[in-house]
Amino acid sequence: MSMNHFPAFAHMVAASFQDRVKDEVVFVADLDGDDLYARYLSSFPEGTNPTFKVNTEHDCACCRHFIRRAGTVVSVMDGVVRTVWDQAANKASGPYKEVATSLRDAVRAVGIRDLFRVGANETQFGAQQTRSLDVGTQKVVTWDHFYTGDIPRSVRAAMPDSVRGDYRTTVQVFERGLKELSADAVDTVLSLISSNALYRGEEHKQSVSQFRKMQREFLTKDQRGQALFAWVNAGSPAARFRNTVIGTLVQDISEGRELEAAVAGFESKVAPQNYKRTTALITPGMVKKAMETVESLGLEPALERRFAVMSDISVNDVKWVDGAVKPLMKGGIGDLLMDHASASSKPGDKDAERAEPIGIDDFMSKILPETTGMEILFTGSHVGNLMSLTAPKTPDPKQLFRWSNDFAWSYGGNVADSIKERVKKAGGQVTGTLRISLSWYNFDDLDLHVHEPEGRGMNSVAGHIHFRNKTGRTGGKLDVDMNAGTGTTREPVENVIWTEKVPDGPYRVVVNNYNQRETSNPGFVVEIESGGKVSHFSYNKSVRSQQDIPVCTVHVKTGLVERIDPGDPGISSSSISQEKWGLTTEKYAKVSAVTLSPNYWGDNAVGNKHFFFVVEGAKNDEPTRGFYNEFLHPRLEPHRKVFEVIADKTKCQPTEGQLSGLGFSSTKKDSFLVRVRQGKKSRIFNVNVGA
């Protein structure tokens, strides 16, 4: 096909094709080749594509084959699509400039469909010239066509369909990763790597950094630019980042999985079974965001906590106060310095028999108003009820908690509520003839083991209740097993419950640390409940991986717990007479004030209600948390991991005059003896709390 300027036009197109296939990656535009050929024919201005015999002059099979196979070839540079028609659109003469411009614009207007790959034996498309014999004139006719020239080996493949398919899959994975993996999650993982909180994290730092760099560039582009970016960079190692083990960690965090659980999932794939992380899982980015919230809300002064003292609280916040103490309170009749003599004394043998039974609500409403003095019997079973009120160091800070005042509380062992309540929240059963519950405060995988007594006859072999054998031969059942496999909570519990009569014999209780994951907040508490009596056995030391701690032996006779013998010397038992917080068990102690928990002061009514009996001389001698995450205002919920660490790092230090004593939760069945004076009359009550 020969017109004056067509050979030059075809040469420009061939040169552009060679420029395209020299690029690192070459693509095919999302445009059908036959449609492009039809556009080619229709783009000639009227009168510039004359009819030769029955077809237009530029209508030939050779040029059609070229346009179908090579006409949609493109490369991308700096976000700009370059086509095989570019040079001709700028430089061609005659009608060909207009034709090339039309084809260039059509190709540029669509996206990319595929990688450009041809068969290994496909060395060129089209032909520069062909000759044929005109039958009518018997003359040889020379035809000019589009042609590619030699197609380089870089875009030829033995199995081009497979190569194209693999590349398309990579583009899809890459684009999903760039869109679905959150930038915050990527930054979090990089922070964990930088702070050495991720096992062998340094090995993945380069790939995470490279993905972050590409994602940042990707997110600056519009929709078309993002699609082009994914196609151009799919050959990068970062393209399949989403499908790597470190990419899965980023994906888990992006999807809202708890950071500890996500990291534990990563470590289960790459770390040895006995791996122990030494760094808390909070990142500089998490701290920065949390502190930005704290500063914007003016909450920084509220985070500095101390033990509350009598002058902190108002007479309006208490249900009863001793007359000698009232002047020390806000709203009292003045500041007086008083020497409070100890009023502790041993209970009489008949006290329990003489005590008038009464519910806590009736006691508060009917007995307290007429009471002029009060003592409470501190028994061994109430060691777990020891509590302290806490307050902010700075007066009148902004609201930190879900209630409107600034006060909080902490039970002994740095817990916010009873172990029994935690078991209930975890789905465990708490009603039965015997309950043995384990509670601890970090991500370790502690396991509760109960070795049952030997049976008789066919059942002569002693049973063993634990995570691999959850139902024992005596009827005990392990129904809660937390932090197994991965550390998911800092409030874990395990629970073994008997709902029927417990066979007689010794039940040996052992705690084993299956996997020590951290060294902060060590130790545990075992709570044993039977026949309405609750005993606590605490261990305040770190437990190594695979270490067994013999807690106690529970002796059952005629279906009831006869006695409990402590095990390891490090075990602190509340079932025997002991000194605790300056108080002696099995003795009466003077009550200074009675109050509800701060979440029920004034018009507040948030969460579980607690009844606090502030005891004169009670002194919490351990650093104590000033708040717990479950106390925090909902607006702080996104930063709970950081606040968990803040609370642990800013514990209240022991001080004189602190408001400590005994607390009783409305959710926990309990009872205690109090002696009250009403004028000259003395009465003893057995106060019942909970359902």
XYZ file of C-alpha atoms in Angstrom:
691
model
C 0.000 0.000 0.000
C 1.834 3.019 -1.124
C 1.045 6.656 -0.614
C 3.595 9.445 -0.582
C 4.127 9.587 3.181
C 3.081 6.123 4.434
C 6.609 4.561 4.554
C 7.794 7.362 6.815
C 4.636 6.945 8.962
C 5.221 3.184 9.283
C 8.881 3.778 10.143
C 7.921 6.149 12.976
C 5.476 3.571 14.366
C 8.169 0.853 14.224
C 10.626 3.138 16.011
C 8.061 3.849 18.762
C 7.381 0.131 19.133
C 11.105 -0.539 19.603
C 11.254 2.264 22.197
C 8.353 0.687 24.109
C 9.805 -2.828 24.227
C 13.158 -1.512 25.456
C 11.465 -0.461 28.728
C 11.729 -2.670 31.786
C 8.083 -3.752 31.665
C 5.776 -3.510 28.655
C 2.002 -3.761 28.696
C -1.069 -4.137 26.532
C -3.806 -1.490 26.771
C -7.324 -2.613 27.611
C -8.562 -2.111 24.053
C -9.676 -4.751 21.559
C -7.300 -4.977 18.584
C -10.113 -5.260 16.020
C -11.770 -2.143 17.453
C -8.486 -0.280 17.169
C -8.120 -1.385 13.546
C -11.631 -0.175 12.765
C -10.721 3.169 14.337
C -7.585 3.262 12.196
C -9.595 2.971 8.982
C -12.213 5.458 10.098
C -9.664 8.053 11.184
C -8.532 8.952 7.653
C -9.959 12.289 6.560
C -12.411 12.039 3.687
C -10.662 11.492 0.350
C -7.329 10.351 1.814
C -7.984 6.571 1.761
C -9.067 5.850 -1.818
C -10.567 2.560 -2.987
C -8.215 0.167 -4.691
C -10.374 -2.255 -6.685
C -12.877 -3.364 -3.974
C -11.136 -2.302 -0.681
C -9.745 0.940 0.594
C -6.029 1.267 -0.005
C -5.051 0.948 3.691
C -7.222 -2.108 4.318
C -4.914 -5.122 4.297
C -4.401 -8.287 6.345
C -0.754 -7.478 7.164
C -1.491 -4.078 8.722
C -4.545 -5.467 10.470
C -2.392 -8.185 12.088
C 0.125 -5.567 13.222
C -2.492 -3.315 14.798
C -4.208 -6.240 16.561
C -0.942 -7.573 18.060
C 1.260 -4.480 18.444
C -1.028 -1.462 18.157
C -2.072 -1.599 21.837
C 1.459 -2.011 23.233
C 2.301 0.637 25.855
C 4.873 1.459 28.472
C 4.552 3.808 31.433
C 7.111 6.361 32.534
C 6.584 8.788 35.404
C 2.875 7.990 35.360
C 2.514 8.809 31.635
C 1.322 6.141 29.185
C 3.474 5.940 26.044
C 2.125 4.254 22.913
C 3.500 3.019 19.573
C 1.676 5.958 17.932
C 3.348 8.766 19.880
C 6.153 9.717 17.461
C 3.858 9.666 14.440
C 1.259 11.751 16.241
C 3.910 14.427 16.673
C 5.862 14.193 13.382
C 3.952 12.342 10.647
C 2.952 14.182 7.471
C -0.284 14.317 5.586
C -3.319 12.505 6.961
C -1.153 10.142 8.987
C -0.567 12.682 11.718
C -4.322 12.880 12.270
C -4.679 9.066 12.134
C -1.809 8.499 14.613
C -3.234 11.092 17.002
C -6.611 9.339 16.990
C -5.028 5.961 17.702
C -2.745 7.369 20.405
C -5.644 9.035 22.193
C -7.742 5.860 22.034
C -4.974 3.771 23.585
C -4.187 6.336 26.267
C -7.841 6.654 27.262
C -8.073 3.114 28.599
C -6.239 1.285 31.360
C -3.818 -1.610 31.180
C -5.167 -5.083 30.471
C -2.116 -7.302 30.598
C 1.614 -7.745 30.418
C 2.947 -7.788 26.864
C 4.447 -11.195 26.148
C 4.590 -13.104 22.881
C 5.606 -16.627 21.978
C 9.256 -17.599 21.816
C 9.072 -18.042 18.013
C 7.193 -14.806 17.317
C 10.033 -12.615 16.118
C 8.060 -9.838 14.407
C 4.593 -8.568 13.457
C 3.709 -7.011 10.124
C 6.207 -6.512 7.299
C 7.977 -3.451 5.990
C 7.150 -4.346 2.344
C 5.487 -7.122 0.375
C 5.176 -7.732 -3.386
C 2.423 -9.304 -5.416
C 1.597 -9.861 -9.089
C -1.310 -7.851 -10.450
C -3.231 -10.416 -12.504
C -4.774 -7.789 -14.748
C -1.589 -5.946 -15.689
C 0.878 -8.752 -15.034
C 3.017 -6.222 -13.166
C 4.686 -6.645 -9.749
C 3.139 -4.333 -7.141
C 5.102 -3.257 -4.016
C 3.088 -2.753 -0.806
C 4.217 -0.784 2.281
C 2.936 -1.966 5.709
C 3.268 -1.463 9.438
C 6.052 -3.536 10.974
C 7.692 -4.054 14.368
C 11.187 -4.966 13.423
C 12.829 -7.713 15.461
C 10.944 -8.359 18.706
C 13.529 -8.591 21.532
C 13.868 -11.756 23.582
C 12.945 -9.821 26.752
C 9.265 -9.867 25.761
C 9.233 -13.396 24.283
C 8.515 -16.473 26.376
C 8.076 -20.198 25.884
C 4.786 -20.063 27.832
C 3.532 -16.479 27.471
C 0.049 -17.245 28.875
C 1.607 -18.502 32.129
C 3.891 -15.473 32.424
C 0.993 -13.100 31.839
C -1.223 -14.972 34.326
C 1.413 -14.842 37.075
C 1.918 -11.129 36.519
C -1.822 -10.393 36.616
C -2.110 -12.282 39.912
C 0.785 -10.300 41.370
C -0.837 -7.023 40.313
C -4.056 -8.038 42.064
C -2.218 -8.992 45.275
C -0.170 -5.796 45.147
C -3.140 -3.496 44.603
C -5.167 -5.185 47.365
C -2.246 -4.821 49.745
C -1.729 -1.156 48.895
C -5.425 -0.427 49.475
C -6.350 -2.790 52.329
C -3.265 -2.713 54.553
C -3.605 0.417 56.649
C -0.707 2.833 56.773
C -1.060 2.931 60.566
C -0.639 -0.861 60.742
C 2.491 -0.679 58.579
C 3.925 2.014 60.851
C 3.025 -0.050 63.929
C 4.963 -3.061 62.643
C 7.955 -0.892 61.776
C 7.851 0.542 65.305
C 7.773 -2.958 66.787
C 10.789 -3.895 64.674
C 12.684 -0.743 65.664
C 12.007 -1.341 69.367
C 13.082 -5.026 69.126
C 9.601 -6.133 70.208
C 9.193 -8.493 67.260
C 11.031 -11.793 67.010
C 13.594 -11.603 64.156
C 11.855 -8.429 63.093
C 15.056 -6.912 61.719
C 14.994 -9.503 58.919
C 11.737 -8.017 57.663
C 12.560 -4.351 58.127
C 13.647 -3.758 54.525
C 10.520 -5.315 53.013
C 8.203 -3.405 55.367
C 10.048 -0.137 54.684
C 9.923 -0.700 50.928
C 6.201 -1.457 51.025
C 5.552 1.642 53.155
C 7.467 3.816 50.668
C 5.468 2.447 47.735
C 2.176 2.706 49.603
C 2.786 6.350 50.434
C 3.401 7.125 46.747
C 0.391 5.020 45.699
C -1.970 6.879 48.039
C -1.063 10.264 46.514
C -2.478 9.236 43.113
C -5.966 9.258 41.651
C -7.753 6.019 40.718
C -6.176 5.761 37.263
C -2.755 6.629 38.600
C -3.058 3.951 41.299
C -3.940 1.293 38.726
C -0.950 2.246 36.571
C 1.303 2.255 39.633
C 0.326 -1.301 40.522
C 0.994 -2.588 36.987
C 4.350 -0.808 36.686
C 5.679 -1.892 40.088
C 4.323 -5.435 40.246
C 7.814 -6.729 39.546
C 9.038 -5.275 42.853
C 9.626 -7.579 45.865
C 7.073 -5.434 47.703
C 4.319 -6.509 45.314
C 3.658 -9.778 47.136
C 4.197 -8.260 50.581
C 0.568 -8.940 51.563
C 1.108 -12.694 51.186
C 4.276 -12.862 53.299
C 4.379 -13.742 56.996
C 5.151 -10.142 57.939
C 2.434 -8.943 55.559
C -0.057 -11.212 57.318
C 0.838 -9.499 60.602
C 0.139 -6.090 59.026
C -3.131 -7.428 57.629
C -4.238 -8.773 61.034
C -3.584 -5.397 62.653
C -5.325 -3.599 59.773
C -8.423 -5.751 60.280
C -8.611 -4.741 63.949
C -7.130 -7.826 65.582
C -5.708 -7.140 69.036
C -2.023 -6.256 68.742
C -0.928 -8.968 71.188
C -2.943 -11.636 69.394
C -1.667 -10.518 65.981
C 1.969 -10.582 67.129
C 1.457 -13.922 68.844
C 0.101 -15.290 65.555
C 3.211 -14.020 63.769
C 5.501 -15.483 66.425
C 3.756 -18.851 66.251
C 4.941 -19.058 62.622
C 8.515 -17.812 63.001
C 9.579 -18.182 66.662
C 10.580 -21.307 68.574
C 8.062 -22.675 71.054
C 9.970 -21.408 74.078
C 10.411 -17.872 72.726
C 9.849 -15.196 75.382
C 9.228 -11.581 74.375
C 10.852 -9.060 76.706
C 9.318 -5.830 75.440
C 5.797 -4.542 75.942
C 3.731 -4.363 72.772
C 3.179 -0.670 72.515
C 4.842 1.403 69.847
C 6.047 5.011 69.719
C 3.226 5.689 67.259
C 0.640 4.315 69.679
C 2.095 6.374 72.518
C 2.150 9.500 70.350
C -1.521 9.145 69.424
C -2.546 8.372 72.985
C -0.665 11.368 74.358
C -2.143 13.614 71.666
C -5.579 12.575 72.940
C -4.520 13.067 76.553
C -3.168 16.544 75.806
C -6.147 17.606 73.701
C -8.523 16.584 76.496
C -6.369 18.064 79.245
C -6.088 14.690 80.993
C -2.375 14.597 81.741
C -2.772 15.732 85.386
C -5.396 13.011 85.955
C -2.894 10.239 85.150
C -0.728 11.033 88.178
C -2.394 9.034 90.975
C -1.967 8.535 94.709
C -3.797 6.864 97.579
C -6.823 8.849 98.688
C -6.866 10.253 102.220
C -9.780 11.316 104.416
C -9.519 15.003 103.527
C -10.055 14.167 99.832
C -13.621 13.022 100.135
C -16.750 14.875 101.066
C -19.228 13.900 103.739
C -21.738 13.829 100.889
C -19.878 10.912 99.276
C -20.084 8.564 102.259
C -22.970 6.576 103.709
C -21.571 6.673 107.235
C -18.554 8.188 108.952
C -17.201 7.849 112.462
C -17.772 11.013 114.470
C -14.073 11.330 115.271
C -13.142 11.191 111.587
C -15.811 13.485 110.145
C -13.927 16.732 110.949
C -11.071 15.569 108.715
C -13.303 15.375 105.642
C -14.230 17.939 103.024
C -17.394 19.651 104.134
C -16.746 18.716 107.780
C -16.655 21.077 110.765
C -12.972 21.855 110.513
C -9.534 20.309 110.573
C -8.741 18.519 113.802
C -5.661 16.549 114.685
C -6.824 13.437 116.437
C -5.046 10.451 117.891
C -7.094 7.462 116.832
C -6.591 4.684 119.331
C -6.857 1.127 118.063
C -10.151 -0.494 118.837
C -9.315 -3.969 117.586
C -10.390 -6.833 119.745
C -10.964 -10.548 119.411
C -14.452 -11.728 118.553
C -16.383 -13.637 121.132
C -17.070 -17.299 120.450
C -20.793 -16.615 120.324
C -20.645 -13.646 117.917
C -21.649 -15.620 114.842
C -24.514 -17.239 116.722
C -25.734 -13.916 118.172
C -25.437 -12.020 114.875
C -28.611 -10.744 113.305
C -28.731 -11.658 109.605
C -29.342 -8.701 107.305
C -28.874 -7.839 103.643
C -26.374 -5.145 102.688
C -29.056 -2.776 101.346
C -31.100 -2.963 104.544
C -27.949 -2.538 106.593
C -27.035 0.612 104.685
C -30.504 2.139 104.821
C -31.805 1.018 108.220
C -28.815 0.421 110.509
C -26.198 2.963 109.429
C -28.262 6.103 110.157
C -28.527 5.171 113.865
C -24.916 3.922 114.207
C -22.402 5.860 116.307
C -19.487 3.416 116.096
C -18.596 0.316 114.131
C -16.084 -2.548 113.971
C -15.760 -5.196 111.259
C -14.417 -8.717 111.721
C -11.442 -9.231 109.414
C -11.288 -12.969 108.692
C -8.799 -14.952 106.656
C -11.404 -15.409 103.946
C -11.553 -11.628 103.525
C -7.919 -11.049 102.579
C -9.056 -10.894 98.964
C -11.485 -8.124 99.954
C -8.756 -5.696 100.996
C -9.107 -2.537 98.931
C -7.794 1.014 98.608
C -9.317 4.209 97.253
C -7.129 6.233 94.869
C -7.203 9.897 93.853
C -5.438 12.245 91.405
C -2.307 14.040 92.573
C -3.547 17.253 90.970
C -6.844 18.675 92.252
C -9.815 18.952 89.894
C -8.442 17.324 86.728
C -10.556 16.713 83.620
C -12.757 13.605 83.523
C -10.714 10.434 83.118
C -13.295 7.838 84.115
C -16.755 6.779 83.031
C -18.152 8.535 86.115
C -17.992 12.221 86.939
C -15.552 12.236 89.896
C -11.817 11.572 89.969
C -11.701 8.677 92.435
C -11.069 4.993 91.773
C -10.226 1.854 93.727
C -8.050 -1.229 93.652
C -8.406 -4.533 95.438
C -5.396 -6.353 96.897
C -3.329 -8.024 94.184
C -4.019 -5.060 91.883
C -7.375 -6.223 90.568
C -10.448 -4.101 89.969
C -13.054 -6.725 90.804
C -13.377 -10.204 92.232
C -11.806 -13.259 90.638
C -15.229 -14.874 90.664
C -16.588 -12.045 88.542
C -13.725 -12.408 86.070
C -14.495 -16.125 85.755
C -18.128 -15.284 85.018
C -17.112 -12.763 82.365
C -14.909 -15.429 80.755
C -17.876 -17.804 80.528
C -16.945 -20.041 83.449
C -19.399 -21.552 85.914
C -19.152 -20.226 89.457
C -22.034 -22.008 91.168
C -21.178 -25.456 92.510
C -20.039 -27.490 95.496
C -16.356 -26.657 94.948
C -14.695 -24.038 92.759
C -10.963 -23.609 92.190
C -10.078 -20.549 90.100
C -6.708 -19.217 88.945
C -6.141 -15.548 88.109
C -3.019 -13.735 86.889
C -2.070 -10.401 85.326
C 0.062 -10.800 82.179
C 0.238 -12.666 78.852
C 1.885 -15.794 80.256
C 0.137 -19.106 79.611
C -0.415 -20.317 83.175
C -2.234 -23.630 83.579
C -4.291 -24.838 86.522
C -3.738 -28.495 87.467
C -5.828 -30.388 90.009
C -4.537 -33.841 91.002
C -7.503 -35.865 92.212
C -7.362 -38.455 95.026
C -7.004 -42.124 94.199
C -10.239 -44.017 93.785
C -11.129 -47.540 94.757
C -11.291 -50.771 92.805
C -11.401 -50.099 89.073
C -10.886 -46.369 89.737
C -7.761 -46.795 91.857
C -5.668 -44.541 89.589
C -5.546 -40.904 90.659
C -7.070 -38.469 88.186
C -5.527 -35.285 86.866
C -7.617 -32.309 85.636
C -5.749 -29.957 83.294
C -5.938 -28.544 79.760
C -5.365 -31.931 78.114
C -7.911 -33.686 80.363
C -10.594 -31.125 81.158
C -13.044 -33.477 82.882
C -11.796 -35.437 85.880
C -13.068 -38.745 87.221
C -14.352 -36.988 90.392
C -16.673 -34.743 88.367
C -14.496 -31.636 88.295
C -14.370 -29.804 84.964
C -11.943 -27.215 83.581
C -14.285 -24.825 81.756
C -12.049 -21.766 81.223
C -8.529 -21.935 79.769
C -7.117 -18.523 78.746
C -3.933 -17.305 77.028
C -3.380 -20.793 75.561
C -1.523 -20.667 72.258
C -1.338 -16.860 72.239
C -1.424 -14.179 74.909
C -4.717 -12.363 74.375
C -5.501 -10.681 77.704
C -3.913 -9.300 80.849
C -6.949 -10.400 82.847
C -6.819 -14.179 82.288
C -8.459 -16.796 84.481
C -8.807 -20.573 84.563
C -11.562 -22.376 86.392
C -12.280 -25.895 87.686
C -15.795 -26.467 89.011
C -17.606 -29.363 90.708
C -21.399 -29.088 90.459
C -22.214 -32.331 92.301
C -20.970 -33.802 95.588
C -17.176 -33.899 95.693
C -15.673 -37.335 96.543
C -13.600 -37.404 99.734
C -9.824 -37.204 99.656
C -6.933 -34.808 99.051
C -7.010 -32.583 95.939
C -3.582 -31.216 95.133
C -3.619 -27.848 93.317
C -0.605 -26.942 91.139
C 0.017 -23.992 88.817
C 2.339 -24.531 85.844
C 3.657 -21.839 83.526
C 3.348 -23.516 80.140
C 4.858 -20.514 78.345
C 6.426 -17.485 80.031
C 5.990 -14.624 77.567
C 6.966 -11.650 79.742
C 8.364 -10.722 83.141
C 6.102 -7.791 84.058
C 3.225 -8.225 86.532
C 4.373 -11.649 87.756
C 2.574 -14.035 90.090
C -0.963 -15.337 90.448
C -3.874 -15.857 92.859
C -5.815 -19.092 93.345
C -9.304 -18.685 94.791
C -11.081 -21.652 96.378
C -14.767 -21.497 97.225
C -16.767 -24.186 99.009
C -19.823 -23.976 101.236
C -19.886 -20.178 101.058
C -16.288 -19.819 102.301
C -13.664 -18.275 100.036
C -9.903 -18.727 100.507
C -7.085 -17.092 98.571
C -3.574 -18.353 97.881
C -1.271 -15.837 96.214
C 2.208 -16.134 94.713
C 3.978 -12.836 93.978
C 7.096 -14.097 92.198
C 7.819 -14.720 88.525
C 7.103 -18.272 87.338
C 9.531 -19.658 84.746
C 8.436 -21.583 81.672
C 7.466 -25.155 82.607
C 7.900 -24.414 86.323
C 5.385 -26.026 88.702
C 4.229 -24.145 91.811
C 2.481 -26.402 94.396
C -0.281 -24.115 95.643
C -2.171 -26.120 98.241
C -3.888 -29.393 99.062
C -7.659 -29.294 99.575
C -8.867 -32.010 101.961
C -12.498 -33.027 101.396
C -14.419 -35.061 103.993
C -18.081 -36.074 103.744
C -18.340 -33.880 100.670
C -17.111 -30.706 102.398
C -13.749 -28.976 102.538
C -12.273 -29.921 105.904
C -9.039 -27.949 105.634
C -6.602 -26.522 103.085
C -2.838 -26.958 103.509
C -0.608 -24.373 101.741
C 2.067 -25.785 99.419
C 5.126 -23.823 98.247
C 6.742 -21.630 100.957
C 6.239 -18.643 98.645
C 2.483 -19.070 98.790
C 0.654 -16.478 100.889
C -2.494 -18.048 102.324
C -5.552 -16.199 103.542
C -7.031 -19.317 105.089
C -4.709 -19.084 108.120
C -4.269 -16.318 110.691
C -1.947 -13.648 109.356
C -0.957 -10.000 109.389
C -2.028 -8.105 106.294
C -1.980 -4.346 105.644
C -1.472 -3.707 109.359
C -4.519 -5.773 110.274
C -4.684 -9.169 111.918
C -7.108 -11.779 110.666
C -9.793 -13.117 113.004
C -9.945 -9.783 114.850
C -12.323 -6.846 114.806
C -11.017 -3.574 113.353
C -12.462 -0.096 113.760
C -14.397 1.271 110.779
C -13.778 4.943 109.958
C -16.264 5.307 107.141
C -18.633 3.361 104.904
C -19.067 4.361 101.283
C -20.122 3.014 97.929
C -17.492 2.730 95.204
C -16.874 6.094 93.455
C -18.785 4.978 90.363
C -21.914 5.260 92.550
C -21.172 8.563 94.274
C -23.654 11.365 93.729
C -25.764 10.827 90.628
C -23.383 8.223 89.170
C -24.489 4.639 88.593
C -21.912 3.035 86.286
C -20.941 -0.637 86.249
C -20.743 -2.927 89.295
C -21.513 -1.482 92.723
C -19.060 -2.071 95.593
C -19.506 -1.442 99.331
C -16.356 -0.123 100.994
C -15.628 -0.201 104.739
C -12.637 2.077 105.385
C -10.714 0.581 108.302
C -8.616 2.616 110.706
C -4.937 1.656 110.514
C -5.289 -0.343 107.288
C -2.273 0.404 105.105
C -1.728 -1.028 101.658
C 2.031 -1.635 101.681
C 2.412 -2.371 97.962
C 2.547 -0.045 94.931
C -1.020 -0.049 93.614
C -2.660 0.782 90.323
C -4.471 4.098 90.386
C -6.896 3.051 87.649
C -7.855 0.214 85.318
C -8.842 0.210 81.669
C -12.409 -0.786 82.500
C -12.722 2.506 84.438
C -11.685 4.743 81.534
C -14.019 7.030 79.617
C -15.095 5.499 76.247
C -13.274 8.249 74.336
C -9.997 6.697 75.566
C -10.861 3.171 74.418
C -8.748 3.358 71.207
C -5.655 3.845 73.381
C -6.315 1.125 75.970
C -2.984 -0.643 75.311
C -1.034 2.482 76.144
C -3.157 3.208 79.220
C -2.537 -0.356 80.412
C 1.181 0.411 80.493
C 0.659 3.903 81.946
C -1.366 2.448 84.830
C 1.328 -0.127 85.511
C 4.143 2.452 85.387
C 2.413 5.094 87.561
C 1.319 3.056 90.568
C 0.390 4.789 93.801
C 3.141 4.521 96.374
C 2.302 3.515 99.982
C 1.508 6.499 102.223
C 0.208 7.185 105.703
C -3.443 8.048 106.192
C -4.583 6.202 103.066
C -8.213 5.153 102.746
C -7.968 1.361 102.762
C -10.122 -1.373 104.208
C -12.519 -4.060 103.030
C -14.635 -3.993 99.900
C -17.536 -6.187 98.855
C -18.852 -6.434 95.306
C -22.580 -6.587 94.629
C -21.821 -9.291 92.056
C -20.135 -11.634 94.516
C -21.911 -13.615 97.218
C -20.202 -12.828 100.513
C -20.881 -12.094 104.183
C -19.143 -10.447 107.114
C -19.722 -9.688 110.814
C -19.946 -6.130 112.126
C -20.402 -4.814 115.666
C -22.234 -1.525 115.782
C -22.954 0.913 118.600
C -26.214 2.775 118.589
C -25.988 5.069 121.589
C -25.379 2.766 124.549
C -26.653 -0.271 122.712
C -24.336 -2.746 120.932
C -25.515 -5.084 118.189
C -23.846 -7.682 115.952
C -24.953 -8.197 112.353
C -24.118 -10.849 109.791
C -24.284 -8.776 106.636
C -24.963 -10.640 103.383
C -23.843 -9.267 100.025
C -24.576 -10.400 96.476
C -26.990 -12.903 95.023
